[in-house]
Amino acid sequence: MRFDRGGAWISVLVAWLIATACAWADAPDSREEGIGQFYHTAWTVREGAPGQITALAQSSDGYLWLGTQTGLYRFDGVSFERFRPRADRDFPASSVSALHATPEGLWVGFRYGFASLVTRDRTIHFDARDGLPTSTIFAFAQTRDGTVWAATFRGLARYRGHRWEMIGPEWKLPGSQARTVYVDPGGTLWVATDTTLACLPPGETSFRVASDKVARVNRILQDPAGAIWVAETDGAVRPVFAATGDAAANGPELKIPAADLLFDADGALWVPTMGDGIRRVPKVRAMAGKHIDSESADAEPFVERDGLTSDYVSAVLQDREGNIWFGSSRGLDRFRQSKLLPAEFPAGSFDFALAAGDNGGIWAGTKNRALMKLDGQTVTFEDLRVPVSAAYRDPDGVVWLGGPDGIWRIVKGKLSRFADLPSEGGYSGVQAIVRDNAGALWVSINRPGIYRLADGQWTHVETFPEFPKGSSPLSLMTDRAGRVWMGFARNQITRRNGDKVIVITATEGLDTGNVTALHEDGQTVWVGGERGLGYAVGDRIAMIQSLGEPLRGISGIVHDSHGDLWLNAASGIARISANDIARAQHEPDYRVRTDIFDSLDGMPGTPAQFRPIPSAIAGTDGRLWFATTSGVVSIDPAHVRHNATPPPVDIVSVSTEAGTWEIAGPVNLPAHTQRLRIGYTAASLTMPERVRFRYRLDGLDDRWRDAGTDREAVYTNPGPGRYTFHVLARNEDGVWNEQGATLDIRIAPAFYQTVWFALLCVVLALLVLRVIFLLRMRQMESQLRARLHERHAERERIARELHDTLLQSIQGLTMRFQAIANRVPAGTPLRTEMESALDRADEALVEARDRVKDLRTYVVDLSDLGGALEDVARDLGHDHPMAMRCTIGLDTEIMDPIVRDEIYQIAREAMQNAYSHAHADHLDIDIEAIDNFVLSIRDDGCGIDPAFLTAGGKPGHWGLRGMRERAERIGASMTIDSIPGSGTRIVLHLPLIEACPRTATRSARWWRRVRQMLVGMP
């Protein structure tokens, strides 16, 4: 890693970003700028905000902790939060003097004898009652056995067994004060007292004196070579103990009043000072024996006028992602390594036309500077002080340059003028240059057509009908087959092979808009433009689809040795892996993933879209170079810094319209929660702007939600229940923290959302339904009863009408006919026929009277069904004597009255048929109820003609048909078995619940009533 001042390193400003305001007390200002290979970010505290930052630490959950004179703060890379214990008891003091992160938690030391241990679940406070001395705590350290040591103004203390104790004389530690304490990677404890530097190797119980020639020490640190260094407030920064155990007297000495010190991953020494900013000494071990002061060129300064928040810097820390943090009297400063290395061209240069030079160097022409050559970090100027708008390196290594004043070439580092431009006027510069396999130059100038230079003669080619009218190429390329590719505005490419010209437009799949980049990668020709990226497949173009934002404004395409494709686009430098390219070429619908390097990585501005292009080249050493309108950066594809640290995820807040809720175990929210807001963060300190999140609320979400960079999830009307919130995060390089963070949330139901309320509603609904059901049944019973009464009354009315009118009239006619017959002499044939007719009339009257009698005797008490049937047999037996047996196997009073009435009618009709037509001697009636209700009527008479059974009864008679209709009405099945001369057997089957509902269960009776109510019938 390198940090070159170069005499005026503000002039190598890579970018200036206005970052979002940070929520630190009075919302400090944040500013960011790229300087050299570092990117510096400063959070400046406004007036009234916390005072000087006195200590820095990073906890295991990734947070950066800041100890200040007014309290403790933590930082997740985006916002600052003042930390207060969750319990009612606040910190015992506010002025923080020391911080130290351990696996158990964060130790916080205060002035005047207080300490606190901050864990995830609670904060424990310590004071004199716990054995802690009543003096300032300067530093903490923890040895391998878990013992925590504290350097205090009154000596060295250690914490074990949940209690502090002071180190006594038996430990042989010289001095009365402990200024600082440190544990090296080998486990040795180092203590700087007011007189000496002492050490305690692992397992020993007495200190050894390492050096008694130290001033007031602020910090002890081991360098990468194993030497122990000290930072002295009133002395120097120097090594005092070598790895071999000998004094490191031959080491360099920095006469800098240091407040702290740090060796970064590259071995460079960073020194914060109390009033003189920061000093950085690269490769400090190579300076053994040297004496370096704050003005030495070997100590690179960074002070307030260079962008530092303050010259009074008191703390330094390198986090686990490699960022270097400084705490000052007015804010916080961060230095992170930039992925893009800026080329240190002079400030104010713009519109860079680039071409690769030899040995990894590059040539750069601009509109306002002389031609420049960059070797490493050294810039030299050539004797060419005219604008250069196009640059090109041909396959032979010759560099061609073009501008309004002519064409130049560079052969083996030697610059020479090659040709003047054509004499025609009306152009402002050279747009593109390319050389074909025959050695001729093709030059696009700002006028229609294209110019060809061969054998010293210019040829203006503008007669091709395939050329867009009035246009000149924006980009040129010669492929390996010697064909010249020309990209034009408005979505057109021409490919020239000798005299043959192929035109490629939207019809052939081209959809890049203005074609501003052409590049050959092996056997593939890539096409870039304002609307995207494509590649040539024969005479067609296939477009590449990308995830996220589409690739736009591409004006430079290069590839690296791994086959990855790099694009200089409007959104920044985009990298597409070789695997994604191969997959996209085989799967047209596949969307490639792009890695973007933008202003956060040190990209200055945006690439040119017209001239000079191409804006990306590959150096001969494999480094890639990208130009924008205001600067040039490079990147080594083989050594791109990758952040492999997954960002720790934390859920920081839960709030509703009722307020903010403490996160300590499951969060219990009240009923009627309408808007749930869950705040979360990821302590990624390198590039928090690119940290992305996804979350899911089990119970509501059936899939992960992509939150992008948002750090809050909002749910509207989540409803009562138990939920689990999950959140995951990934860092700027796509490394996901798959474990994430979870939080259980319980939302209480309103009284009407509880189970007991729902059960109560069900019970009430059932009660209402029962009341409605009973009312309906009563209504139906009343209707049925009224219908029965109507039926009985109608039968009686019909019987009266028949008796009083029809029968009386027939009787009168019969008597008159008899009187007429009496006038006819007896014995005459006429008298005989008349007597016969009168006999038949008497028989009809008798039968009619019997029917009228039946109608009037229908209304009988059927509670005793057996007795009613015996009465019928008794009445019928007067005219047709027959032996009758009736066996009843149940109490007929429990039968359904309507069903019982129908059964009576069926049995009565069967008995009448038996008495009137069967000429039987015996009649047996059996009623039983076991699984079903069964009525059996059997006689030993002459039987029924099979033809009548098949036809449903004798023509003109309705007895059998009426029996079947009555059976169907009550849901019964009836069978009639009859053999002429062997009698007749009628059997009726009916479900027992229909005949005797009171014998069924309550639920069965309820369901029977429901069915009756639904169909509106018994």
Short mmCIF file of N, CA, C and O in Angstrom, two decimals, residues 706-747:
data_model
loop_
_atom_site.label_atom_id
_atom_site.label_comp_id
_atom_site.label_asym_id
_atom_site.label_seq_id
_atom_site.Cartn_x
_atom_site.Cartn_y
_atom_site.Cartn_z
N ASP A 706 -36.35 -8.07 -0.93
CA ASP A 706 -35.09 -7.38 -1.21
C ASP A 706 -35.25 -5.92 -0.79
O ASP A 706 -36.01 -5.16 -1.39
N ALA A 707 -34.52 -5.53 0.26
CA ALA A 707 -34.65 -4.18 0.79
C ALA A 707 -33.65 -3.22 0.18
O ALA A 707 -33.69 -2.02 0.49
N GLY A 708 -32.73 -3.71 -0.64
CA GLY A 708 -31.70 -2.81 -1.18
C GLY A 708 -30.83 -2.27 -0.06
O GLY A 708 -30.32 -3.02 0.78
N THR A 709 -30.65 -0.98 -0.03
CA THR A 709 -29.84 -0.34 1.01
C THR A 709 -30.69 0.20 2.16
O THR A 709 -30.15 0.79 3.09
N ASP A 710 -32.02 0.03 2.08
CA ASP A 710 -32.88 0.49 3.17
C ASP A 710 -32.57 -0.26 4.45
O ASP A 710 -32.32 -1.47 4.43
N ARG A 711 -32.65 0.46 5.56
CA ARG A 711 -32.35 -0.14 6.86
C ARG A 711 -33.56 -0.12 7.78
O ARG A 711 -33.41 -0.02 9.00
N GLU A 712 -34.72 -0.23 7.18
CA GLU A 712 -35.94 -0.28 7.98
C GLU A 712 -37.00 -1.06 7.21
O GLU A 712 -37.16 -0.89 6.00
N ALA A 713 -37.69 -1.93 7.92
CA ALA A 713 -38.81 -2.67 7.36
C ALA A 713 -40.09 -2.12 7.97
O ALA A 713 -40.16 -1.90 9.18
N VAL A 714 -41.10 -1.91 7.13
CA VAL A 714 -42.37 -1.33 7.59
C VAL A 714 -43.49 -2.28 7.21
O VAL A 714 -43.58 -2.72 6.05
N TYR A 715 -44.35 -2.59 8.19
CA TYR A 715 -45.52 -3.42 7.96
C TYR A 715 -46.75 -2.68 8.44
O TYR A 715 -46.75 -2.09 9.53
N THR A 716 -47.80 -2.72 7.64
CA THR A 716 -49.05 -2.05 7.97
C THR A 716 -50.09 -3.10 8.36
O THR A 716 -50.29 -4.07 7.65
N ASN A 717 -50.72 -2.86 9.51
CA ASN A 717 -51.78 -3.74 10.04
C ASN A 717 -51.33 -5.20 10.03
O ASN A 717 -51.93 -6.05 9.35
N PRO A 718 -50.30 -5.54 10.78
CA PRO A 718 -49.82 -6.92 10.77
C PRO A 718 -50.78 -7.91 11.41
O PRO A 718 -50.74 -9.10 11.11
N GLY A 719 -51.66 -7.43 12.32
CA GLY A 719 -52.60 -8.35 12.94
C GLY A 719 -51.99 -9.05 14.13
O GLY A 719 -50.76 -9.14 14.28
N PRO A 720 -52.82 -9.58 15.01
CA PRO A 720 -52.30 -10.26 16.20
C PRO A 720 -51.65 -11.58 15.84
O PRO A 720 -51.99 -12.21 14.83
N GLY A 721 -50.69 -11.99 16.67
CA GLY A 721 -50.04 -13.27 16.43
C GLY A 721 -48.59 -13.25 16.85
O GLY A 721 -48.07 -12.25 17.38
N ARG A 722 -47.92 -14.34 16.59
CA ARG A 722 -46.49 -14.49 16.87
C ARG A 722 -45.73 -14.46 15.55
O ARG A 722 -46.03 -15.23 14.64
N TYR A 723 -44.73 -13.61 15.48
CA TYR A 723 -43.94 -13.43 14.26
C TYR A 723 -42.46 -13.55 14.60
O TYR A 723 -42.04 -13.30 15.73
N THR A 724 -41.69 -13.92 13.58
CA THR A 724 -40.23 -13.94 13.70
C THR A 724 -39.66 -13.15 12.54
O THR A 724 -39.91 -13.50 11.38
N PHE A 725 -38.90 -12.12 12.86
CA PHE A 725 -38.30 -11.27 11.83
C PHE A 725 -36.87 -11.73 11.58
O PHE A 725 -36.08 -11.88 12.52
N HIS A 726 -36.55 -11.97 10.31
CA HIS A 726 -35.20 -12.36 9.89
C HIS A 726 -34.65 -11.28 8.97
O HIS A 726 -35.37 -10.78 8.10
N VAL A 727 -33.38 -10.96 9.12
CA VAL A 727 -32.75 -10.01 8.21
C VAL A 727 -31.33 -10.50 7.92
O VAL A 727 -30.61 -10.96 8.81
N LEU A 728 -30.96 -10.45 6.64
CA LEU A 728 -29.63 -10.83 6.17
C LEU A 728 -29.00 -9.61 5.48
O LEU A 728 -29.71 -8.70 5.04
N ALA A 729 -27.67 -9.63 5.37
CA ALA A 729 -26.97 -8.52 4.73
C ALA A 729 -25.76 -9.05 3.97
O ALA A 729 -25.20 -10.10 4.31
N ARG A 730 -25.38 -8.31 2.94
CA ARG A 730 -24.14 -8.62 2.22
C ARG A 730 -23.32 -7.36 2.07
O ARG A 730 -23.86 -6.24 2.05
N ASN A 731 -22.01 -7.53 1.99
CA ASN A 731 -21.13 -6.37 1.89
C ASN A 731 -20.97 -5.93 0.44
O ASN A 731 -21.64 -6.43 -0.47
N GLU A 732 -20.07 -5.00 0.23
CA GLU A 732 -19.92 -4.41 -1.10
C GLU A 732 -19.40 -5.39 -2.14
O GLU A 732 -19.57 -5.17 -3.35
N ASP A 733 -18.80 -6.50 -1.70
CA ASP A 733 -18.28 -7.49 -2.63
C ASP A 733 -19.17 -8.72 -2.73
O ASP A 733 -18.75 -9.78 -3.22
N GLY A 734 -20.40 -8.61 -2.25
CA GLY A 734 -21.37 -9.68 -2.42
C GLY A 734 -21.26 -10.81 -1.42
O GLY A 734 -21.85 -11.87 -1.63
N VAL A 735 -20.51 -10.62 -0.33
CA VAL A 735 -20.39 -11.66 0.69
C VAL A 735 -21.57 -11.53 1.66
O VAL A 735 -21.71 -10.51 2.34
N TRP A 736 -22.40 -12.58 1.74
CA TRP A 736 -23.61 -12.55 2.55
C TRP A 736 -23.34 -13.08 3.95
O TRP A 736 -22.57 -14.03 4.14
N ASN A 737 -23.96 -12.47 4.90
CA ASN A 737 -24.06 -13.03 6.25
C ASN A 737 -25.34 -13.86 6.27
O ASN A 737 -26.43 -13.33 6.46
N GLU A 738 -25.20 -15.15 6.05
CA GLU A 738 -26.38 -16.01 5.90
C GLU A 738 -27.08 -16.26 7.23
O GLU A 738 -28.25 -16.65 7.25
N GLN A 739 -26.37 -16.08 8.35
CA GLN A 739 -27.01 -16.29 9.65
C GLN A 739 -27.90 -15.11 10.00
O GLN A 739 -29.03 -15.28 10.47
N GLY A 740 -27.43 -13.90 9.75
CA GLY A 740 -28.23 -12.72 9.97
C GLY A 740 -28.62 -12.52 11.41
O GLY A 740 -27.93 -12.94 12.34
N ALA A 741 -29.76 -11.86 11.60
CA ALA A 741 -30.30 -11.58 12.92
C ALA A 741 -31.78 -11.90 12.92
O ALA A 741 -32.46 -11.76 11.90
N THR A 742 -32.28 -12.33 14.07
CA THR A 742 -33.70 -12.66 14.20
C THR A 742 -34.27 -11.98 15.44
O THR A 742 -33.54 -11.68 16.39
N LEU A 743 -35.57 -11.78 15.40
CA LEU A 743 -36.27 -11.17 16.54
C LEU A 743 -37.69 -11.71 16.57
O LEU A 743 -38.39 -11.70 15.56
N ASP A 744 -38.09 -12.19 17.76
CA ASP A 744 -39.46 -12.64 17.94
C ASP A 744 -40.34 -11.47 18.35
O ASP A 744 -39.99 -10.69 19.24
N ILE A 745 -41.48 -11.36 17.69
CA ILE A 745 -42.42 -10.26 17.94
C ILE A 745 -43.79 -10.87 18.21
O ILE A 745 -44.24 -11.74 17.45
N ARG A 746 -44.42 -10.40 19.26
CA ARG A 746 -45.75 -10.87 19.60
C ARG A 746 -46.69 -9.67 19.66
O ARG A 746 -46.42 -8.71 20.38
N ILE A 747 -47.74 -9.74 18.90
CA ILE A 747 -48.75 -8.68 18.89
C ILE A 747 -50.00 -9.22 19.58
O ILE A 747 -50.57 -10.23 19.15
#
